[in-house]
Amino acid sequence: MAERRGLRIGDWTALLLVCALLTSGILVWLLAPSTWLSASAPLGAVIGGAGVLVLCAYTALAIAGRRAATRLDRARAAEREAAAQARRRFLSRLDHELKNPVTVVRSLAAERAERDPAWAGVRGQADRMARLVGDLRALAELEETPLAVEPVDPGLLIREAVEDLAEETGTGPRARISVQLPSAPWPLPLCPGDPDLLRLAIGNLVSNAVKYTDVGQRVEVRGSEADGWVVIEVVDTGRGIPAAEVATVFEELGRASNALDRPGSGVGLALVRVIVARHGGTVSLRSRLGEGTSVRLALPLPTGH
């Protein structure tokens, strides 16, 4: 919810009018010649009284306006929360409804694939559906699950995410990965967060970068500290994202049109967005088609760091 700070132009105009009326009334009463003081006093009182009335009217209107704005903000927040709850209920129901059918198809395909290789494709698609349903369920649960917050070392999380990716791919990823972390005058500071979720977010970014980067191209993971934030940036020299689709890749099931030849559910970046938001951070993406992509997430440091 955006805060309303300062006075608007209309507020300043009303206050200046009130001040002018009050000042005029006081000057008329104080500076009037003694010969007509008795006549000017009522005039000063009238002008001053008008100023007081304007002030009272302005105050009442301002209070009413603020209350109306507050009610509107609360109504919008309630609508957003209701929509979020409805979406979480839908994802939970989707998981419940699809879990058993997908399990049956996977079992049948695995059994038939041993005798008929044609069933291998069915088994692969069933496995993909199972992963998608699991990812959607995890996304819905993530928005409500309490965070296990503790001081975490972002540099360590970055190194672990890169190591985990190398282990998952066996001989290592196709692209060359380099990690750039500060060591002087000091390393990255500890920041509060859930280490498992932050490792998942960083891992998803690195995995995505490698997935869409060809053999011999580069992926760089950079860490820095700036103005009370720890900044982690994952950049690559891969295929990039069409400009018109950059805004949609953080949505659930959002995938770029030039990414459909690689495996994926379209949930990974949505998970990153939710994890970073729950830590009070921000995430942004820049990309150029055919040149590469940069994803930057920022995590807040404790006040006074």
PDB file of C-alpha atoms in Angstrom:
ATOM      1  CA  MET A   1       0.000   0.000   0.000  1.00  0.00           C
ATOM      2  CA  ALA A   2       1.509   3.318  -1.042  1.00  0.00           C
ATOM      3  CA  GLU A   3       1.953   5.934   1.648  1.00  0.00           C
ATOM      4  CA  ARG A   4       0.665   9.464   1.225  1.00  0.00           C
ATOM      5  CA  ARG A   5       3.390  11.827   2.271  1.00  0.00           C
ATOM      6  CA  GLY A   6       3.474  15.604   2.323  1.00  0.00           C
ATOM      7  CA  LEU A   7       0.818  18.098   1.297  1.00  0.00           C
ATOM      8  CA  ARG A   8      -0.757  18.350  -2.125  1.00  0.00           C
ATOM      9  CA  ILE A   9      -1.096  21.620  -4.068  1.00  0.00           C
ATOM     10  CA  GLY A  10      -4.714  22.000  -2.952  1.00  0.00           C
ATOM     11  CA  ASP A  11      -3.687  21.577   0.699  1.00  0.00           C
ATOM     12  CA  TRP A  12      -1.077  24.312   0.409  1.00  0.00           C
ATOM     13  CA  THR A  13      -3.575  26.636  -1.322  1.00  0.00           C
ATOM     14  CA  ALA A  14      -6.134  26.214   1.446  1.00  0.00           C
ATOM     15  CA  LEU A  15      -3.548  26.741   4.176  1.00  0.00           C
ATOM     16  CA  LEU A  16      -2.215  29.877   2.482  1.00  0.00           C
ATOM     17  CA  LEU A  17      -5.756  31.251   2.213  1.00  0.00           C
ATOM     18  CA  VAL A  18      -6.378  30.623   5.888  1.00  0.00           C
ATOM     19  CA  CYS A  19      -3.096  32.232   6.864  1.00  0.00           C
ATOM     20  CA  ALA A  20      -3.850  35.261   4.664  1.00  0.00           C
ATOM     21  CA  LEU A  21      -7.275  35.767   6.245  1.00  0.00           C
ATOM     22  CA  LEU A  22      -6.004  35.415   9.794  1.00  0.00           C
ATOM     23  CA  THR A  23      -3.042  37.691   9.136  1.00  0.00           C
ATOM     24  CA  SER A  24      -5.261  40.316   7.500  1.00  0.00           C
ATOM     25  CA  GLY A  25      -7.610  40.323  10.459  1.00  0.00           C
ATOM     26  CA  ILE A  26      -4.772  40.694  12.961  1.00  0.00           C
ATOM     27  CA  LEU A  27      -3.097  43.505  10.952  1.00  0.00           C
ATOM     28  CA  VAL A  28      -6.342  45.421  10.549  1.00  0.00           C
ATOM     29  CA  TRP A  29      -6.912  45.300  14.290  1.00  0.00           C
ATOM     30  CA  LEU A  30      -3.329  46.051  15.361  1.00  0.00           C
ATOM     31  CA  LEU A  31      -2.280  48.668  12.797  1.00  0.00           C
ATOM     32  CA  ALA A  32      -5.478  50.676  12.494  1.00  0.00           C
ATOM     33  CA  PRO A  33      -5.237  54.356  13.646  1.00  0.00           C
ATOM     34  CA  SER A  34      -6.604  54.987  17.093  1.00  0.00           C
ATOM     35  CA  THR A  35      -9.224  57.353  15.699  1.00  0.00           C
ATOM     36  CA  TRP A  36     -10.981  54.547  13.911  1.00  0.00           C
ATOM     37  CA  LEU A  37      -9.801  51.629  16.071  1.00  0.00           C
ATOM     38  CA  SER A  38     -13.270  51.112  17.359  1.00  0.00           C
ATOM     39  CA  ALA A  39     -14.548  50.752  13.794  1.00  0.00           C
ATOM     40  CA  SER A  40     -11.703  48.559  12.569  1.00  0.00           C
ATOM     41  CA  ALA A  41     -11.886  46.059  15.408  1.00  0.00           C
ATOM     42  CA  PRO A  42     -15.157  44.524  14.186  1.00  0.00           C
ATOM     43  CA  LEU A  43     -13.711  44.360  10.651  1.00  0.00           C
ATOM     44  CA  GLY A  44     -10.620  42.542  11.934  1.00  0.00           C
ATOM     45  CA  ALA A  45     -12.817  40.198  13.909  1.00  0.00           C
ATOM     46  CA  VAL A  46     -14.917  39.451  10.820  1.00  0.00           C
ATOM     47  CA  ILE A  47     -11.841  38.719   8.674  1.00  0.00           C
ATOM     48  CA  GLY A  48     -10.232  36.635  11.420  1.00  0.00           C
ATOM     49  CA  GLY A  49     -13.483  34.779  12.005  1.00  0.00           C
ATOM     50  CA  ALA A  50     -13.725  34.015   8.295  1.00  0.00           C
ATOM     51  CA  GLY A  51     -10.232  32.580   8.466  1.00  0.00           C
ATOM     52  CA  VAL A  52     -11.207  30.374  11.382  1.00  0.00           C
ATOM     53  CA  LEU A  53     -14.316  29.166   9.532  1.00  0.00           C
ATOM     54  CA  VAL A  54     -12.280  28.371   6.420  1.00  0.00           C
ATOM     55  CA  LEU A  55      -9.746  26.504   8.563  1.00  0.00           C
ATOM     56  CA  CYS A  56     -12.476  24.467  10.233  1.00  0.00           C
ATOM     57  CA  ALA A  57     -14.129  23.656   6.907  1.00  0.00           C
ATOM     58  CA  TYR A  58     -10.807  22.672   5.342  1.00  0.00           C
ATOM     59  CA  THR A  59      -9.911  20.485   8.327  1.00  0.00           C
ATOM     60  CA  ALA A  60     -13.264  18.690   8.153  1.00  0.00           C
ATOM     61  CA  LEU A  61     -12.925  18.111   4.410  1.00  0.00           C
ATOM     62  CA  ALA A  62      -9.326  16.945   4.774  1.00  0.00           C
ATOM     63  CA  ILE A  63     -10.255  14.460   7.507  1.00  0.00           C
ATOM     64  CA  ALA A  64     -13.158  13.157   5.426  1.00  0.00           C
ATOM     65  CA  GLY A  65     -10.885  12.830   2.385  1.00  0.00           C
ATOM     66  CA  ARG A  66      -8.228  10.962   4.338  1.00  0.00           C
ATOM     67  CA  ARG A  67     -10.802   8.586   5.784  1.00  0.00           C
ATOM     68  CA  ALA A  68     -12.265   7.905   2.340  1.00  0.00           C
ATOM     69  CA  ALA A  69      -8.788   7.252   0.937  1.00  0.00           C
ATOM     70  CA  THR A  70      -8.014   4.903   3.827  1.00  0.00           C
ATOM     71  CA  ARG A  71     -11.254   2.990   3.274  1.00  0.00           C
ATOM     72  CA  LEU A  72     -10.448   2.712  -0.441  1.00  0.00           C
ATOM     73  CA  ASP A  73      -6.929   1.424   0.282  1.00  0.00           C
ATOM     74  CA  ARG A  74      -8.297  -1.132   2.729  1.00  0.00           C
ATOM     75  CA  ALA A  75     -10.928  -2.271   0.230  1.00  0.00           C
ATOM     76  CA  ARG A  76      -8.284  -2.715  -2.475  1.00  0.00           C
ATOM     77  CA  ALA A  77      -6.015  -4.605  -0.080  1.00  0.00           C
ATOM     78  CA  ALA A  78      -8.937  -6.861   0.882  1.00  0.00           C
ATOM     79  CA  GLU A  79      -9.671  -7.517  -2.799  1.00  0.00           C
ATOM     80  CA  ARG A  80      -6.041  -8.437  -3.462  1.00  0.00           C
ATOM     81  CA  GLU A  81      -5.955 -10.761  -0.464  1.00  0.00           C
ATOM     82  CA  ALA A  82      -9.244 -12.384  -1.477  1.00  0.00           C
ATOM     83  CA  ALA A  83      -7.893 -12.957  -4.996  1.00  0.00           C
ATOM     84  CA  ALA A  84      -4.675 -14.419  -3.588  1.00  0.00           C
ATOM     85  CA  GLN A  85      -6.603 -16.769  -1.304  1.00  0.00           C
ATOM     86  CA  ALA A  86      -8.838 -17.877  -4.172  1.00  0.00           C
ATOM     87  CA  ARG A  87      -5.766 -18.622  -6.283  1.00  0.00           C
ATOM     88  CA  ARG A  88      -4.165 -20.624  -3.469  1.00  0.00           C
ATOM     89  CA  ARG A  89      -7.380 -22.623  -3.024  1.00  0.00           C
ATOM     90  CA  PHE A  90      -7.463 -23.312  -6.758  1.00  0.00           C
ATOM     91  CA  LEU A  91      -3.860 -24.530  -6.797  1.00  0.00           C
ATOM     92  CA  SER A  92      -4.481 -26.737  -3.769  1.00  0.00           C
ATOM     93  CA  ARG A  93      -7.625 -28.192  -5.366  1.00  0.00           C
ATOM     94  CA  LEU A  94      -5.759 -28.700  -8.655  1.00  0.00           C
ATOM     95  CA  ASP A  95      -3.074 -30.672  -6.835  1.00  0.00           C
ATOM     96  CA  HIS A  96      -5.706 -32.780  -5.073  1.00  0.00           C
ATOM     97  CA  GLU A  97      -7.658 -33.522  -8.269  1.00  0.00           C
ATOM     98  CA  LEU A  98      -4.648 -34.356 -10.464  1.00  0.00           C
ATOM     99  CA  LYS A  99      -2.441 -36.256  -8.041  1.00  0.00           C
ATOM    100  CA  ASN A 100      -4.201 -39.641  -8.294  1.00  0.00           C
ATOM    101  CA  PRO A 101      -4.785 -39.650 -12.098  1.00  0.00           C
ATOM    102  CA  VAL A 102      -1.191 -38.613 -12.765  1.00  0.00           C
ATOM    103  CA  THR A 103       0.085 -41.330 -10.414  1.00  0.00           C
ATOM    104  CA  VAL A 104      -1.967 -43.955 -12.243  1.00  0.00           C
ATOM    105  CA  VAL A 105      -0.728 -42.812 -15.661  1.00  0.00           C
ATOM    106  CA  ARG A 106       2.894 -42.782 -14.479  1.00  0.00           C
ATOM    107  CA  SER A 107       2.623 -46.310 -13.080  1.00  0.00           C
ATOM    108  CA  LEU A 108       0.906 -47.655 -16.203  1.00  0.00           C
ATOM    109  CA  ALA A 109       3.398 -45.948 -18.526  1.00  0.00           C
ATOM    110  CA  ALA A 110       6.363 -47.247 -16.530  1.00  0.00           C
ATOM    111  CA  GLU A 111       4.990 -50.776 -16.693  1.00  0.00           C
ATOM    112  CA  ARG A 112       4.182 -50.669 -20.418  1.00  0.00           C
ATOM    113  CA  ALA A 113       7.450 -48.927 -21.342  1.00  0.00           C
ATOM    114  CA  GLU A 114       9.374 -52.063 -20.366  1.00  0.00           C
ATOM    115  CA  ARG A 115       7.630 -53.966 -23.198  1.00  0.00           C
ATOM    116  CA  ASP A 116       6.812 -51.163 -25.648  1.00  0.00           C
ATOM    117  CA  PRO A 117       9.284 -48.257 -26.083  1.00  0.00           C
ATOM    118  CA  ALA A 118       6.456 -46.079 -27.425  1.00  0.00           C
ATOM    119  CA  TRP A 119       5.198 -45.716 -23.872  1.00  0.00           C
ATOM    120  CA  ALA A 120       8.422 -43.998 -22.846  1.00  0.00           C
ATOM    121  CA  GLY A 121       7.079 -40.716 -24.209  1.00  0.00           C
ATOM    122  CA  VAL A 122       3.866 -41.092 -22.216  1.00  0.00           C
ATOM    123  CA  ARG A 123       5.894 -41.778 -19.103  1.00  0.00           C
ATOM    124  CA  GLY A 124       8.005 -38.656 -19.723  1.00  0.00           C
ATOM    125  CA  GLN A 125       4.934 -36.452 -20.112  1.00  0.00           C
ATOM    126  CA  ALA A 126       3.353 -37.947 -16.994  1.00  0.00           C
ATOM    127  CA  ASP A 127       6.529 -37.221 -15.053  1.00  0.00           C
ATOM    128  CA  ARG A 128       6.465 -33.653 -16.350  1.00  0.00           C
ATOM    129  CA  MET A 129       2.849 -33.244 -15.254  1.00  0.00           C
ATOM    130  CA  ALA A 130       3.694 -34.590 -11.803  1.00  0.00           C
ATOM    131  CA  ARG A 131       6.531 -32.089 -11.441  1.00  0.00           C
ATOM    132  CA  LEU A 132       4.279 -29.243 -12.578  1.00  0.00           C
ATOM    133  CA  VAL A 133       1.567 -30.128 -10.081  1.00  0.00           C
ATOM    134  CA  GLY A 134       4.181 -30.388  -7.325  1.00  0.00           C
ATOM    135  CA  ASP A 135       5.671 -27.007  -8.249  1.00  0.00           C
ATOM    136  CA  LEU A 136       2.263 -25.318  -8.198  1.00  0.00           C
ATOM    137  CA  ARG A 137       1.500 -26.838  -4.817  1.00  0.00           C
ATOM    138  CA  ALA A 138       4.861 -25.647  -3.481  1.00  0.00           C
ATOM    139  CA  LEU A 139       4.169 -22.154  -4.804  1.00  0.00           C
ATOM    140  CA  ALA A 140       0.782 -22.004  -3.067  1.00  0.00           C
ATOM    141  CA  GLU A 141       2.222 -23.293   0.215  1.00  0.00           C
ATOM    142  CA  LEU A 142       5.189 -20.944   0.043  1.00  0.00           C
ATOM    143  CA  GLU A 143       2.989 -17.858   0.224  1.00  0.00           C
ATOM    144  CA  GLU A 144       1.686 -18.886   3.676  1.00  0.00           C
ATOM    145  CA  THR A 145       4.410 -21.042   5.240  1.00  0.00           C
ATOM    146  CA  PRO A 146       6.224 -19.250   8.107  1.00  0.00           C
ATOM    147  CA  LEU A 147       9.847 -18.403   7.330  1.00  0.00           C
ATOM    148  CA  ALA A 148      12.649 -19.932   9.409  1.00  0.00           C
ATOM    149  CA  VAL A 149      14.585 -16.666   9.609  1.00  0.00           C
ATOM    150  CA  GLU A 150      18.196 -16.636  10.781  1.00  0.00           C
ATOM    151  CA  PRO A 151      21.397 -14.773   9.823  1.00  0.00           C
ATOM    152  CA  VAL A 152      22.539 -16.215   6.498  1.00  0.00           C
ATOM    153  CA  ASP A 153      25.723 -15.803   4.499  1.00  0.00           C
ATOM    154  CA  PRO A 154      24.667 -14.869   0.940  1.00  0.00           C
ATOM    155  CA  GLY A 155      28.128 -15.679  -0.414  1.00  0.00           C
ATOM    156  CA  LEU A 156      27.878 -19.205   0.980  1.00  0.00           C
ATOM    157  CA  LEU A 157      24.390 -19.623  -0.509  1.00  0.00           C
ATOM    158  CA  ILE A 158      25.694 -18.595  -3.927  1.00  0.00           C
ATOM    159  CA  ARG A 159      28.572 -21.079  -3.811  1.00  0.00           C
ATOM    160  CA  GLU A 160      26.273 -23.876  -2.612  1.00  0.00           C
ATOM    161  CA  ALA A 161      23.759 -23.170  -5.378  1.00  0.00           C
ATOM    162  CA  VAL A 162      26.465 -23.442  -8.034  1.00  0.00           C
ATOM    163  CA  GLU A 163      27.852 -26.638  -6.464  1.00  0.00           C
ATOM    164  CA  ASP A 164      24.370 -28.179  -6.257  1.00  0.00           C
ATOM    165  CA  LEU A 165      23.820 -27.495  -9.953  1.00  0.00           C
ATOM    166  CA  ALA A 166      27.115 -29.178 -10.864  1.00  0.00           C
ATOM    167  CA  GLU A 167      26.137 -32.253  -8.838  1.00  0.00           C
ATOM    168  CA  GLU A 168      22.693 -32.449 -10.464  1.00  0.00           C
ATOM    169  CA  THR A 169      24.155 -32.318 -13.969  1.00  0.00           C
ATOM    170  CA  GLY A 170      26.811 -34.961 -13.250  1.00  0.00           C
ATOM    171  CA  THR A 171      29.776 -33.791 -15.296  1.00  0.00           C
ATOM    172  CA  GLY A 172      28.837 -30.159 -14.797  1.00  0.00           C
ATOM    173  CA  PRO A 173      26.730 -27.648 -16.734  1.00  0.00           C
ATOM    174  CA  ARG A 174      27.370 -26.827 -20.379  1.00  0.00           C
ATOM    175  CA  ALA A 175      28.042 -23.133 -19.805  1.00  0.00           C
ATOM    176  CA  ARG A 176      31.040 -21.762 -17.965  1.00  0.00           C
ATOM    177  CA  ILE A 177      29.974 -20.446 -14.557  1.00  0.00           C
ATOM    178  CA  SER A 178      32.026 -17.856 -12.706  1.00  0.00           C
ATOM    179  CA  VAL A 179      31.301 -16.538  -9.221  1.00  0.00           C
ATOM    180  CA  GLN A 180      32.353 -13.018  -8.282  1.00  0.00           C
ATOM    181  CA  LEU A 181      32.147 -12.219  -4.568  1.00  0.00           C
ATOM    182  CA  PRO A 182      33.835  -9.344  -2.720  1.00  0.00           C
ATOM    183  CA  SER A 183      36.653 -10.157  -0.309  1.00  0.00           C
ATOM    184  CA  ALA A 184      38.079  -6.671   0.301  1.00  0.00           C
ATOM    185  CA  PRO A 185      37.627  -4.561   2.279  1.00  0.00           C
ATOM    186  CA  TRP A 186      35.133  -7.117   3.633  1.00  0.00           C
ATOM    187  CA  PRO A 187      32.960  -9.987   2.350  1.00  0.00           C
ATOM    188  CA  LEU A 188      29.208  -9.808   1.910  1.00  0.00           C
ATOM    189  CA  PRO A 189      27.482  -9.196   5.269  1.00  0.00           C
ATOM    190  CA  LEU A 190      25.040 -11.606   6.854  1.00  0.00           C
ATOM    191  CA  CYS A 191      21.396 -10.863   6.123  1.00  0.00           C
ATOM    192  CA  PRO A 192      18.234 -12.195   7.781  1.00  0.00           C
ATOM    193  CA  GLY A 193      16.415 -14.883   5.864  1.00  0.00           C
ATOM    194  CA  ASP A 194      15.328 -18.467   5.452  1.00  0.00           C
ATOM    195  CA  PRO A 195      18.486 -20.204   4.150  1.00  0.00           C
ATOM    196  CA  ASP A 196      16.662 -23.055   2.415  1.00  0.00           C
ATOM    197  CA  LEU A 197      14.294 -20.771   0.529  1.00  0.00           C
ATOM    198  CA  LEU A 198      17.006 -18.295  -0.435  1.00  0.00           C
ATOM    199  CA  ARG A 199      19.189 -21.151  -1.684  1.00  0.00           C
ATOM    200  CA  LEU A 200      16.219 -22.368  -3.740  1.00  0.00           C
ATOM    201  CA  ALA A 201      15.725 -18.892  -5.249  1.00  0.00           C
ATOM    202  CA  ILE A 202      19.392 -18.460  -6.156  1.00  0.00           C
ATOM    203  CA  GLY A 203      19.564 -22.027  -7.452  1.00  0.00           C
ATOM    204  CA  ASN A 204      16.565 -21.446  -9.723  1.00  0.00           C
ATOM    205  CA  LEU A 205      18.192 -18.339 -11.194  1.00  0.00           C
ATOM    206  CA  VAL A 206      21.505 -20.107 -11.856  1.00  0.00           C
ATOM    207  CA  SER A 207      19.745 -23.179 -13.261  1.00  0.00           C
ATOM    208  CA  ASN A 208      17.651 -21.012 -15.604  1.00  0.00           C
ATOM    209  CA  ALA A 209      20.714 -19.139 -16.810  1.00  0.00           C
ATOM    210  CA  VAL A 210      22.551 -22.381 -17.578  1.00  0.00           C
ATOM    211  CA  LYS A 211      19.505 -23.968 -19.220  1.00  0.00           C
ATOM    212  CA  TYR A 212      19.215 -21.254 -21.848  1.00  0.00           C
ATOM    213  CA  THR A 213      22.959 -20.759 -22.408  1.00  0.00           C
ATOM    214  CA  ASP A 214      24.748 -22.912 -24.976  1.00  0.00           C
ATOM    215  CA  VAL A 215      28.097 -24.690 -24.724  1.00  0.00           C
ATOM    216  CA  GLY A 216      30.984 -22.280 -24.405  1.00  0.00           C
ATOM    217  CA  GLN A 217      28.859 -19.307 -23.359  1.00  0.00           C
ATOM    218  CA  ARG A 218      29.149 -17.651 -19.947  1.00  0.00           C
ATOM    219  CA  VAL A 219      27.095 -17.438 -16.787  1.00  0.00           C
ATOM    220  CA  GLU A 220      28.260 -15.079 -14.055  1.00  0.00           C
ATOM    221  CA  VAL A 221      26.947 -14.893 -10.501  1.00  0.00           C
ATOM    222  CA  ARG A 222      27.839 -11.655  -8.749  1.00  0.00           C
ATOM    223  CA  GLY A 223      27.371 -10.500  -5.179  1.00  0.00           C
ATOM    224  CA  SER A 224      27.658  -6.962  -3.829  1.00  0.00           C
ATOM    225  CA  GLU A 225      26.507  -4.665  -1.030  1.00  0.00           C
ATOM    226  CA  ALA A 226      24.894  -1.281  -1.716  1.00  0.00           C
ATOM    227  CA  ASP A 227      22.991   1.179   0.487  1.00  0.00           C
ATOM    228  CA  GLY A 228      21.701  -1.322   3.027  1.00  0.00           C
ATOM    229  CA  TRP A 229      21.021  -4.127   0.534  1.00  0.00           C
ATOM    230  CA  VAL A 230      22.749  -7.319  -0.496  1.00  0.00           C
ATOM    231  CA  VAL A 231      22.507  -7.563  -4.268  1.00  0.00           C
ATOM    232  CA  ILE A 232      22.817 -10.890  -6.107  1.00  0.00           C
ATOM    233  CA  GLU A 233      22.923 -10.786  -9.899  1.00  0.00           C
ATOM    234  CA  VAL A 234      22.878 -13.763 -12.258  1.00  0.00           C
ATOM    235  CA  VAL A 235      23.820 -12.868 -15.827  1.00  0.00           C
ATOM    236  CA  ASP A 236      24.319 -14.966 -18.950  1.00  0.00           C
ATOM    237  CA  THR A 237      25.223 -14.641 -22.608  1.00  0.00           C
ATOM    238  CA  GLY A 238      22.407 -16.947 -23.689  1.00  0.00           C
ATOM    239  CA  ARG A 239      19.472 -16.588 -26.051  1.00  0.00           C
ATOM    240  CA  GLY A 240      17.695 -13.807 -24.167  1.00  0.00           C
ATOM    241  CA  ILE A 241      13.952 -13.108 -23.944  1.00  0.00           C
ATOM    242  CA  PRO A 242      11.733 -11.296 -26.479  1.00  0.00           C
ATOM    243  CA  ALA A 243      11.140  -7.741 -25.235  1.00  0.00           C
ATOM    244  CA  ALA A 244       7.348  -8.096 -25.240  1.00  0.00           C
ATOM    245  CA  GLU A 245       7.558 -11.152 -22.957  1.00  0.00           C
ATOM    246  CA  VAL A 246       9.973  -9.919 -20.287  1.00  0.00           C
ATOM    247  CA  ALA A 247       7.132  -8.747 -18.015  1.00  0.00           C
ATOM    248  CA  THR A 248       5.408 -12.170 -18.067  1.00  0.00           C
ATOM    249  CA  VAL A 249       8.227 -14.561 -17.143  1.00  0.00           C
ATOM    250  CA  PHE A 250       7.734 -14.038 -13.387  1.00  0.00           C
ATOM    251  CA  GLU A 251       4.100 -15.107 -13.632  1.00  0.00           C
ATOM    252  CA  GLU A 252       2.941 -18.629 -12.839  1.00  0.00           C
ATOM    253  CA  LEU A 253       3.443 -20.888 -15.888  1.00  0.00           C
ATOM    254  CA  GLY A 254       5.025 -17.960 -17.704  1.00  0.00           C
ATOM    255  CA  ARG A 255       7.585 -19.056 -20.300  1.00  0.00           C
ATOM    256  CA  ALA A 256       9.116 -17.138 -23.173  1.00  0.00           C
ATOM    257  CA  SER A 257       8.138 -18.267 -26.656  1.00  0.00           C
ATOM    258  CA  ASN A 258      11.766 -19.098 -27.489  1.00  0.00           C
ATOM    259  CA  ALA A 259      12.145 -21.342 -24.402  1.00  0.00           C
ATOM    260  CA  LEU A 260       9.738 -24.113 -25.299  1.00  0.00           C
ATOM    261  CA  ASP A 261      12.462 -26.404 -26.639  1.00  0.00           C
ATOM    262  CA  ARG A 262      13.961 -26.737 -23.147  1.00  0.00           C
ATOM    263  CA  PRO A 263      12.323 -28.601 -20.245  1.00  0.00           C
ATOM    264  CA  GLY A 264      10.595 -26.485 -17.620  1.00  0.00           C
ATOM    265  CA  SER A 265       7.273 -25.817 -15.923  1.00  0.00           C
ATOM    266  CA  GLY A 266       7.264 -22.027 -15.936  1.00  0.00           C
ATOM    267  CA  VAL A 267       7.076 -21.921 -12.137  1.00  0.00           C
ATOM    268  CA  GLY A 268      10.748 -21.368 -11.235  1.00  0.00           C
ATOM    269  CA  LEU A 269      10.824 -17.579 -11.601  1.00  0.00           C
ATOM    270  CA  ALA A 270       7.427 -17.289  -9.906  1.00  0.00           C
ATOM    271  CA  LEU A 271       8.949 -19.105  -6.917  1.00  0.00           C
ATOM    272  CA  VAL A 272      11.874 -16.669  -6.955  1.00  0.00           C
ATOM    273  CA  ARG A 273       9.478 -13.706  -6.990  1.00  0.00           C
ATOM    274  CA  VAL A 274       7.490 -14.999  -4.012  1.00  0.00           C
ATOM    275  CA  ILE A 275      10.573 -15.954  -1.972  1.00  0.00           C
ATOM    276  CA  VAL A 276      12.239 -12.579  -2.489  1.00  0.00           C
ATOM    277  CA  ALA A 277       9.019 -10.665  -1.742  1.00  0.00           C
ATOM    278  CA  ARG A 278       8.516 -12.583   1.507  1.00  0.00           C
ATOM    279  CA  HIS A 279      12.010 -11.495   2.559  1.00  0.00           C
ATOM    280  CA  GLY A 280      11.158  -7.856   1.887  1.00  0.00           C
ATOM    281  CA  GLY A 281      13.367  -7.772  -1.201  1.00  0.00           C
ATOM    282  CA  THR A 282      12.984  -6.965  -4.875  1.00  0.00           C
ATOM    283  CA  VAL A 283      13.742  -8.830  -8.088  1.00  0.00           C
ATOM    284  CA  SER A 284      14.124  -7.420 -11.576  1.00  0.00           C
ATOM    285  CA  LEU A 285      15.078  -8.741 -14.992  1.00  0.00           C
ATOM    286  CA  ARG A 286      16.695  -7.204 -18.060  1.00  0.00           C
ATOM    287  CA  SER A 287      17.189  -9.102 -21.304  1.00  0.00           C
ATOM    288  CA  ARG A 288      18.199  -8.614 -24.912  1.00  0.00           C
ATOM    289  CA  LEU A 289      17.138 -11.162 -27.476  1.00  0.00           C
ATOM    290  CA  GLY A 290      20.138 -13.049 -28.775  1.00  0.00           C
ATOM    291  CA  GLU A 291      22.537 -11.392 -26.297  1.00  0.00           C
ATOM    292  CA  GLY A 292      21.643 -12.578 -22.811  1.00  0.00           C
ATOM    293  CA  THR A 293      19.747 -11.933 -19.608  1.00  0.00           C
ATOM    294  CA  SER A 294      20.444 -10.351 -16.227  1.00  0.00           C
ATOM    295  CA  VAL A 295      18.324 -11.101 -13.155  1.00  0.00           C
ATOM    296  CA  ARG A 296      18.998  -8.975 -10.079  1.00  0.00           C
ATOM    297  CA  LEU A 297      17.595  -9.644  -6.623  1.00  0.00           C
ATOM    298  CA  ALA A 298      18.131  -7.392  -3.617  1.00  0.00           C
ATOM    299  CA  LEU A 299      17.728  -8.445   0.032  1.00  0.00           C
ATOM    300  CA  PRO A 300      17.491  -5.867   2.839  1.00  0.00           C
ATOM    301  CA  LEU A 301      20.125  -5.722   5.572  1.00  0.00           C
ATOM    302  CA  PRO A 302      19.192  -5.048   9.210  1.00  0.00           C
ATOM    303  CA  THR A 303      18.646  -1.389  10.075  1.00  0.00           C
ATOM    304  CA  GLY A 304      21.835   0.341  11.124  1.00  0.00           C
ATOM    305  CA  HIS A 305      24.104  -2.131   9.399  1.00  0.00           C
TER     306      HIS A 305
END
